[in-house]
Tab-separated table of C-alpha atoms in Angstrom:
chain	number	residue	atom	x	y	z
M	730	MET	CA	0.000	0.000	0.000
M	731	LYS	CA	1.248	3.472	-0.922
M	732	VAL	CA	0.176	6.473	1.157
M	733	VAL	CA	0.970	10.170	0.678
M	734	LEU	CA	1.543	12.337	3.785
M	735	PHE	CA	0.597	15.984	3.463
M	736	GLY	CA	1.104	18.813	5.963
M	737	TYR	CA	3.303	21.794	6.758
M	738	TYR	CA	6.396	19.700	6.222
M	739	GLY	CA	9.870	20.734	5.122
M	740	TYR	CA	9.782	24.273	6.515
M	741	GLY	CA	11.837	23.600	9.614
M	742	ASN	CA	8.958	24.018	12.065
M	743	LEU	CA	9.841	21.612	14.862
M	744	GLY	CA	6.236	20.982	15.855
M	745	ASP	CA	5.224	19.842	12.388
M	746	GLU	CA	8.467	17.932	11.899
M	747	GLY	CA	7.810	16.140	15.180
M	748	ILE	CA	4.373	15.108	13.926
M	749	LEU	CA	5.860	13.862	10.662
M	750	THR	CA	8.520	11.897	12.524
M	751	ALA	CA	5.845	10.276	14.695
M	752	LEU	CA	3.750	9.369	11.640
M	753	VAL	CA	6.690	7.829	9.800
M	754	ARG	CA	7.596	5.755	12.842
M	755	HIS	CA	4.108	4.659	13.876
M	756	LEU	CA	2.125	4.199	10.656
M	757	PRO	CA	4.063	1.044	9.651
M	758	GLN	CA	2.976	-0.479	12.967
M	759	VAL	CA	-0.717	-0.241	12.017
M	760	LEU	CA	-0.179	-0.585	8.241
M	761	PRO	CA	2.581	-3.191	7.823
M	762	GLY	CA	4.472	-2.779	4.575
M	763	VAL	CA	3.104	0.708	3.870
M	764	GLU	CA	5.181	2.852	1.501
M	765	LEU	CA	5.121	6.524	2.479
M	766	THR	CA	5.678	9.568	0.286
M	767	VAL	CA	5.834	13.013	1.888
M	768	LEU	CA	4.837	16.253	0.172
M	769	SER	CA	7.589	18.525	1.483
M	770	ALA	CA	8.994	21.998	0.902
M	771	ASP	CA	12.451	20.438	1.261
M	772	PRO	CA	12.078	16.905	-0.098
M	773	GLU	CA	15.804	16.160	-0.082
M	774	GLU	CA	16.137	16.948	3.629
M	775	THR	CA	12.917	15.106	4.492
M	776	ALA	CA	14.077	11.998	2.621
M	777	ARG	CA	17.533	12.154	4.197
M	778	ARG	CA	16.260	12.643	7.742
M	779	LEU	CA	13.424	10.114	7.748
M	780	GLY	CA	14.402	7.622	5.057
M	781	VAL	CA	11.143	7.943	3.119
M	782	ALA	CA	10.273	9.112	-0.382
M	783	ALA	CA	9.527	12.835	-0.640
M	784	VAL	CA	8.499	15.184	-3.444
M	785	GLN	CA	8.289	18.959	-3.801
M	786	ARG	CA	4.914	20.074	-2.485
M	787	MET	CA	4.874	23.170	-4.711
M	788	SER	CA	5.359	21.168	-7.910
M	789	PRO	CA	1.914	20.415	-9.405
M	790	TRP	CA	3.312	17.593	-11.528
M	791	ALA	CA	5.126	15.957	-8.603
M	792	VAL	CA	2.020	16.183	-6.404
M	793	LEU	CA	-0.237	14.833	-9.161
M	794	LYS	CA	2.105	11.928	-9.866
M	795	ALA	CA	2.457	11.029	-6.175
M	796	LEU	CA	-1.312	11.041	-5.645
M	797	ALA	CA	-2.030	9.114	-8.840
M	798	GLN	CA	0.357	6.354	-7.767
M	799	SER	CA	-0.981	6.220	-4.200
M	800	ASP	CA	-3.735	4.376	-2.376
M	801	GLY	CA	-4.701	7.396	-0.291
M	802	LEU	CA	-3.797	10.845	1.079
M	803	ILE	CA	-3.342	11.573	4.777
M	804	ALA	CA	-3.753	15.311	5.362
M	805	GLY	CA	-2.292	16.255	8.730
M	806	GLY	CA	-1.610	16.737	11.420
M	807	GLY	CA	-1.269	20.343	12.440
M	808	SER	CA	-3.458	23.376	11.800
M	809	LEU	CA	-3.770	23.309	8.032
M	810	LEU	CA	-7.321	24.632	7.748
M	811	GLN	CA	-6.962	28.149	9.161
M	812	ASP	CA	-6.429	31.593	7.671
M	813	SER	CA	-4.729	33.387	10.565
M	814	THR	CA	-1.319	33.071	8.896
M	815	SER	CA	-2.548	33.771	5.356
M	816	TRP	CA	-5.931	33.896	3.617
M	817	LEU	CA	-4.416	31.808	0.824
M	818	SER	CA	-3.028	29.031	3.037
M	819	PRO	CA	-6.220	26.963	3.496
M	820	TRP	CA	-6.956	27.139	-0.226
M	821	TYR	CA	-3.650	25.466	-1.039
M	822	TYR	CA	-4.413	22.579	1.301
M	823	LEU	CA	-7.980	22.324	0.026
M	824	ALA	CA	-6.678	22.199	-3.552
M	825	VAL	CA	-4.447	19.205	-2.835
M	826	MET	CA	-7.222	17.441	-0.922
M	827	SER	CA	-9.632	18.118	-3.789
M	828	LEU	CA	-7.113	16.710	-6.252
M	829	ALA	CA	-7.039	13.465	-4.268
M	830	LEU	CA	-10.837	13.339	-4.387
M	831	PHE	CA	-10.810	14.050	-8.136
M	832	LEU	CA	-8.414	11.138	-8.622
M	833	ASN	CA	-10.772	8.967	-6.557
M	834	ARG	CA	-8.153	8.460	-3.860
M	835	PRO	CA	-9.283	8.121	-0.235
M	836	LEU	CA	-8.821	11.374	1.692
M	837	LEU	CA	-8.044	10.905	5.373
M	838	ILE	CA	-7.934	14.076	7.453
M	839	LEU	CA	-5.865	13.296	10.543
M	840	GLY	CA	-4.893	15.144	13.716
M	841	GLN	CA	-6.289	18.486	12.588
M	842	GLY	CA	-6.826	21.606	14.650
M	843	ILE	CA	-9.538	23.537	12.817
M	844	GLY	CA	-9.595	27.328	12.516
M	845	PRO	CA	-9.704	30.142	13.048
M	846	VAL	CA	-11.172	30.981	9.628
M	847	THR	CA	-12.630	34.440	9.069
M	848	SER	CA	-13.918	34.006	5.502
M	849	SER	CA	-17.384	32.478	5.099
M	850	LEU	CA	-16.429	31.322	1.601
M	851	THR	CA	-13.410	29.462	2.977
M	852	ARG	CA	-15.567	27.867	5.663
M	853	ARG	CA	-18.012	26.581	3.058
M	854	ALA	CA	-15.154	25.223	0.952
M	855	ILE	CA	-13.689	23.430	3.968
M	856	ALA	CA	-17.068	21.867	4.768
M	857	TRP	CA	-17.458	20.738	1.140
M	858	VAL	CA	-14.102	18.938	1.163
M	859	VAL	CA	-14.410	17.513	4.679
M	860	ASN	CA	-17.844	16.087	3.895
M	861	ARG	CA	-16.237	14.055	1.115
M	862	ALA	CA	-13.316	12.709	3.150
M	863	GLN	CA	-13.268	9.034	4.020
M	864	LEU	CA	-12.051	9.764	7.547
M	865	VAL	CA	-11.960	12.928	9.662
M	866	VAL	CA	-9.929	13.021	12.879
M	867	VAL	CA	-9.439	16.276	14.805
M	868	ARG	CA	-7.312	16.838	17.869
M	869	ASP	CA	-9.789	18.604	20.165
M	870	GLU	CA	-13.488	18.960	20.814
M	871	ASP	CA	-13.492	22.628	19.794
M	872	SER	CA	-12.341	21.636	16.303
M	873	ARG	CA	-15.116	19.054	16.038
M	874	ARG	CA	-17.761	21.590	17.034
M	875	THR	CA	-16.304	24.123	14.604
M	876	LEU	CA	-16.651	21.706	11.694
M	877	LEU	CA	-20.247	20.953	12.641
M	878	ASP	CA	-21.003	24.673	12.851
M	879	TRP	CA	-19.573	25.132	9.351
M	880	GLY	CA	-21.867	22.518	7.876
M	881	VAL	CA	-19.933	19.258	8.132
M	882	ARG	CA	-22.471	16.440	8.170
M	883	ARG	CA	-20.276	13.427	8.536
M	884	ARG	CA	-18.736	11.687	11.504
M	885	VAL	CA	-15.806	13.475	13.148
M	886	LEU	CA	-13.494	11.620	15.527
M	887	VAL	CA	-11.479	13.291	18.285
M	888	PHE	CA	-8.060	12.011	19.338
M	889	PRO	CA	-5.116	13.841	20.970
M	890	ASP	CA	-2.546	15.680	18.884
M	891	LEU	CA	-0.190	13.405	16.958
M	892	ALA	CA	2.800	15.059	18.645
M	893	TRP	CA	2.020	12.951	21.725
M	894	LEU	CA	3.309	9.981	19.732
M	895	PHE	CA	6.781	11.459	19.469
M	896	PRO	CA	9.262	9.200	21.265
M	897	SER	CA	11.353	10.446	24.146
M	898	PRO	CA	15.162	10.468	23.766
M	899	ASP	CA	15.506	7.152	25.598
M	900	GLY	CA	13.118	5.496	23.147
M	901	LYS	CA	10.462	4.871	25.791
M	902	GLY	CA	7.051	6.430	26.133
M	903	TRP	CA	8.096	8.691	28.983
M	904	GLN	CA	11.120	10.839	29.609
M	905	GLN	CA	11.832	10.789	33.328
M	906	PRO	CA	12.854	14.281	34.437
M	907	THR	CA	16.518	14.565	35.251
M	908	GLN	CA	17.943	16.289	38.279
M	909	GLY	CA	20.906	17.908	36.576
M	910	SER	CA	20.196	21.514	35.638
M	911	ARG	CA	16.858	22.034	37.365
M	912	ARG	CA	16.936	25.821	37.652
M	913	VAL	CA	16.389	26.444	33.963
M	914	LEU	CA	13.317	28.327	32.751
M	915	ALA	CA	12.764	27.663	29.050
M	916	VAL	CA	10.964	30.451	27.180
M	917	ASN	CA	9.338	30.133	23.771
M	918	LEU	CA	7.677	33.045	21.980
M	919	ARG	CA	6.715	33.489	18.347
M	920	PRO	CA	5.737	36.345	16.015
M	921	TRP	CA	2.055	37.154	16.530
M	922	PRO	CA	-0.141	40.249	16.725
M	923	GLY	CA	0.391	41.774	20.160
M	924	VAL	CA	3.696	40.033	20.877
M	925	ASP	CA	5.509	43.392	20.989
M	926	GLU	CA	3.403	44.308	24.024
M	927	VAL	CA	3.868	40.888	25.635
M	928	VAL	CA	7.677	40.762	25.339
M	929	PRO	CA	8.316	43.496	27.985
M	930	VAL	CA	5.936	41.742	30.387
M	931	VAL	CA	7.699	38.408	29.891
M	932	ALA	CA	11.049	40.173	30.342
M	933	GLN	CA	10.007	41.585	33.719
M	934	VAL	CA	8.765	38.214	34.933
M	935	CYS	CA	11.931	36.471	33.730
M	936	ASP	CA	14.053	39.069	35.546
M	937	GLN	CA	11.986	38.341	38.635
M	938	ALA	CA	12.568	34.599	38.251
M	939	VAL	CA	16.324	35.119	38.075
M	940	ALA	CA	16.415	37.463	41.071
M	941	ARG	CA	14.041	35.541	43.348
M	942	TRP	CA	14.536	31.891	42.409
M	943	GLY	CA	17.987	31.841	40.865
M	944	ALA	CA	16.508	30.744	37.561
M	945	GLU	CA	18.582	30.419	34.405
M	946	VAL	CA	16.479	31.741	31.524
M	947	VAL	CA	16.934	30.115	28.118
M	948	PHE	CA	15.064	31.178	24.981
M	949	ILE	CA	14.384	28.212	22.675
M	950	PRO	CA	12.844	28.976	19.256
M	951	MET	CA	10.990	26.344	17.252
M	952	GLN	CA	11.403	28.136	13.937
M	953	GLY	CA	13.891	30.669	12.596
M	954	GLU	CA	11.371	33.519	12.537
M	955	ALA	CA	11.256	33.458	16.352
M	956	LEU	CA	14.935	34.383	16.741
M	957	ALA	CA	14.144	38.084	16.392
M	958	ILE	CA	11.628	37.783	19.244
M	959	GLY	CA	14.338	36.209	21.387
M	960	ARG	CA	16.671	39.113	20.707
M	961	ARG	CA	13.952	41.597	21.658
M	962	LEU	CA	13.391	39.695	24.886
M	963	GLN	CA	17.128	39.796	25.590
M	964	ASP	CA	17.201	43.572	25.026
M	965	ALA	CA	14.233	44.064	27.359
M	966	MET	CA	15.704	42.007	30.216
M	967	GLU	CA	18.070	43.307	32.872
M	968	GLU	CA	19.210	39.837	33.911
M	969	PRO	CA	21.148	37.497	31.591
M	970	ILE	CA	19.340	35.206	29.164
M	971	THR	CA	20.754	32.524	26.879
M	972	LEU	CA	19.524	32.533	23.286
M	973	ARG	CA	19.505	29.145	21.606
M	974	SER	CA	19.401	28.584	17.885
M	975	VAL	CA	16.619	26.419	16.477
M	976	PRO	CA	17.432	22.800	17.397
M	977	ALA	CA	18.399	20.795	14.335
M	978	ARG	CA	16.101	17.914	15.265
M	979	VAL	CA	13.060	17.457	17.475
M	980	GLU	CA	14.981	14.867	19.481
M	981	GLU	CA	17.444	17.584	20.502
M	982	LEU	CA	14.609	19.850	21.630
M	983	VAL	CA	12.943	17.182	23.775
M	984	LEU	CA	16.293	16.221	25.281
M	985	GLU	CA	16.993	19.840	26.227
M	986	LEU	CA	13.534	20.250	27.714
M	987	SER	CA	14.170	17.223	29.913
M	988	GLN	CA	16.805	19.345	31.672
M	989	VAL	CA	14.576	22.328	32.533
M	990	LYS	CA	12.471	23.035	35.590
M	991	ALA	CA	9.611	24.745	33.763
M	992	THR	CA	8.628	26.043	30.330
M	993	LEU	CA	6.867	29.276	29.380
M	994	ALA	CA	5.601	28.804	25.838
M	995	MET	CA	3.297	30.182	23.178
M	996	ARG	CA	3.485	27.310	20.719
M	997	LEU	CA	1.242	24.306	21.309
M	998	HIS	CA	3.893	21.780	20.412
M	999	MET	CA	6.465	23.368	22.712
M	1000	VAL	CA	3.957	22.737	25.506
M	1001	VAL	CA	3.434	19.137	24.349
M	1002	PHE	CA	7.156	18.420	23.994
M	1003	SER	CA	7.794	19.963	27.410
M	1004	LEU	CA	5.239	17.685	29.051
M	1005	LEU	CA	6.649	14.697	27.149
M	1006	ALA	CA	10.046	15.620	28.563
M	1007	GLY	CA	8.644	15.785	32.102
M	1008	ALA	CA	8.843	19.581	32.447
M	1009	PRO	CA	5.702	21.445	33.603
M	1010	ALA	CA	4.539	24.181	31.255
M	1011	LEU	CA	2.721	27.498	31.303
M	1012	GLY	CA	0.957	28.030	27.989
M	1013	LEU	CA	0.259	31.512	26.650
M	1014	ALA	CA	-2.978	30.880	24.783
M	1015	TYR	CA	-2.596	33.131	21.743
M	1016	ASP	CA	-4.501	30.595	19.643
M	1017	PRO	CA	-7.519	28.375	20.409
M	1018	LYS	CA	-5.396	25.235	20.021
M	1019	VAL	CA	-3.345	26.023	23.153
M	1020	GLU	CA	-6.481	26.626	25.186
M	1021	ALA	CA	-8.043	23.454	23.777
M	1022	LEU	CA	-5.106	21.367	25.027
M	1023	ALA	CA	-5.414	22.776	28.529
M	1024	HIS	CA	-9.173	22.221	28.509
M	1025	ARG	CA	-8.751	18.598	27.461
M	1026	ILE	CA	-6.293	17.914	30.266
M	1027	GLN	CA	-7.647	20.138	33.029
M	1028	GLY	CA	-11.347	20.300	32.224
M	1029	GLY	CA	-11.805	16.744	31.067
M	1030	ARG	CA	-11.298	13.470	32.820
M	1031	LEU	CA	-7.517	13.847	32.788
M	1032	GLN	CA	-5.743	15.769	35.508
M	1033	LEU	CA	-2.095	16.768	35.616
M	1034	GLU	CA	-0.910	16.054	39.130
M	1035	GLY	CA	0.852	18.916	40.870
M	1036	GLU	CA	-0.405	21.482	38.355
M	1037	GLY	CA	1.918	20.409	35.574
M	1038	LEU	CA	0.076	22.555	33.016
M	1039	ARG	CA	-1.213	26.080	33.542
M	1040	LEU	CA	-2.787	28.494	31.085
M	1041	LEU	CA	-2.936	32.254	30.638
M	1042	LYS	CA	-5.108	33.700	27.882
M	1043	TRP	CA	-3.388	36.022	25.450
M	1044	ASP	CA	-5.623	39.024	26.132
M	1045	GLU	CA	-5.308	38.581	29.902
M	1046	ILE	CA	-1.516	38.704	30.157
M	1047	THR	CA	-0.280	41.164	32.768
M	1048	LYS	CA	2.864	41.155	34.865
M	1049	ASP	CA	1.005	40.170	38.040
M	1050	ARG	CA	-0.977	37.364	36.414
M	1051	LEU	CA	2.008	35.951	34.569
M	1052	SER	CA	4.177	36.155	37.678
M	1053	PHE	CA	1.561	34.377	39.796
M	1054	GLN	CA	1.021	31.571	37.284
M	1055	LEU	CA	4.746	31.024	36.793
M	1056	GLN	CA	5.393	31.025	40.529
M	1057	CYS	CA	2.751	28.336	41.058
M	1058	LEU	CA	4.299	26.268	38.286
M	1059	TRP	CA	7.851	26.787	39.529
M	1060	GLN	CA	7.069	25.863	43.111
M	1061	ARG	CA	4.541	23.047	42.687
M	1062	GLY	CA	4.544	21.946	39.073
M	1063	THR	CA	5.117	18.271	38.316
M	1064	VAL	CA	4.010	16.230	35.332
M	1065	SER	CA	2.018	13.036	35.749
M	1066	GLU	CA	3.500	10.060	33.918
M	1067	GLU	CA	0.043	8.482	33.886
M	1068	VAL	CA	-1.501	11.444	32.065
M	1069	VAL	CA	1.232	11.568	29.431
M	1070	SER	CA	0.984	7.820	28.890
M	1071	THR	CA	-2.800	8.089	28.568
M	1072	LEU	CA	-2.578	10.858	25.976
M	1073	ARG	CA	0.029	8.894	24.045
M	1074	ALA	CA	-2.169	5.782	24.055
M	1075	GLU	CA	-5.241	7.755	22.990
M	1076	ALA	CA	-3.304	9.411	20.147
M	1077	GLN	CA	-2.681	5.923	18.776
M	1078	GLY	CA	-6.423	5.722	18.195
M	1079	GLY	CA	-6.158	8.156	15.311
M	1080	LEU	CA	-3.666	5.896	13.563
M	1081	ARG	CA	-5.851	2.853	14.137
M	1082	ALA	CA	-8.737	4.770	12.591
M	1083	VAL	CA	-6.572	5.437	9.523
M	1084	ALA	CA	-5.670	1.764	9.250
M	1085	ALA	CA	-9.308	0.714	9.657
M	1086	ALA	CA	-10.417	3.114	6.930
M	1087	LEU	CA	-7.704	2.168	4.435
M	1088	LEU	CA	-8.053	-1.548	5.057
M	1089	GLY	CA	-11.856	-1.497	4.913
M	1090	LYS	CA	-12.452	-2.367	8.565
M	1091	GLU	CA	-14.982	0.329	9.313
M	1092	GLY	CA	-17.581	-2.177	10.411
M	1093	ALA	CA	-17.954	-4.304	13.498
M	1094	SER	CA	-14.272	-4.333	14.407
M	1095	CYS	CA	-14.156	-0.565	14.735
M	1096	ASP	CA	-15.324	-0.313	18.348
M	1097	ARG	CA	-12.725	-2.873	19.362
M	1098	ASP	CA	-9.941	-1.150	17.421
M	1099	LEU	CA	-10.726	2.417	18.427
M	1100	GLY	CA	-11.822	2.041	22.020
M	1101	ASN	CA	-14.400	4.654	23.012
M	1102	ALA	CA	-14.218	6.606	19.755
M	1103	HIS	CA	-16.984	6.514	17.173
M	1104	CYS	CA	-16.341	4.426	14.085
M	1105	PRO	CA	-15.377	6.249	10.901
M	1106	SER	CA	-18.030	6.413	8.223
M	1107	HIS	CA	-17.950	3.964	5.337
M	1108	ARG	CA	-16.110	4.924	2.189
M	1109	GLY	CA	-17.975	7.575	0.268
M	1110	GLY	CA	-20.513	7.997	3.062
M	1111	GLY	CA	-21.372	11.328	4.604
M	1112	SER	CA	-23.661	10.052	7.330
M	1113	GLY	CA	-22.929	9.541	10.969
M	1114	LEU	CA	-23.144	12.935	12.637
M	1115	ASP	CA	-21.800	13.048	16.174
M	1116	GLN	CA	-23.777	15.223	18.547
């Protein structure tokens, strides 16, 4: 079986590259003998790093050929269907998905965080494509409700983000926190509207952490565009801060996070990788996906023992609030191995849903294979609305 993987791959974003790494490692476990081809912005690097076939995602001929020779397209994970970064971005992804449908190839939407999307036309186009997918898996309940609100009338499954499948440096499912350098505060910010106002607030709180707790502040970017934010943070701070370059591989990032005491992060996948590494995290919820993660863990049936994950909404960031949240995390934050293991196991459900759909096992075996999740709809079907 030949399957094409499609996402924001090849751009050096460590969150998306971590998802791709997890897919390449785990899909063969549920689809033995599967041959993977990645649509990548840097196919040579993707092929070299992961040992899979890769083609240029911006080459129409290469994309057409890969899809025509495949048995299906997996779109995801990540946040592909949103227009906050560019109004054109979702249309590119919809075009490739539509091409797969035109070629009569199964479209499997996997691990998606949906929105925000401001254009009503784009919302209708997303609903049109999603309604024709063979399988739809989103990573949070908010994304499922969003699709239903936009007119999706087919079954939508919810499983945790695929980044939870990323292996720890020791190759096990859990990275036990080390006791080496446990005074490090890792900081991760990214370009975003309003970040210029947030940087001075973060700088004051980081200065406070150094002065009061003896913290060592380290700025860790996940993509090159964040380096300028790190330099602005350095200029705004009175105390010293170490600026890291973007780690070459996700494994390096997770290994470094296993050495820190706490993480202050904007990016969703920095929060996930921090928890995987055993470091409690304070998420700055600039985007619904960060808030959705915290809601799933804190508001659902899962609880992080010792307040291992805290959240501060983007429009509520002040020095006092940020200082209070970080102090609670610094003094009492610990990550529950049970919670991380549960999220990792549940994330496997999305891959089993993919295997069931591609292998034609949508029927009676689905409840057994997917646990408590709803079964994916049958091929070509648009019925099965979850309420």
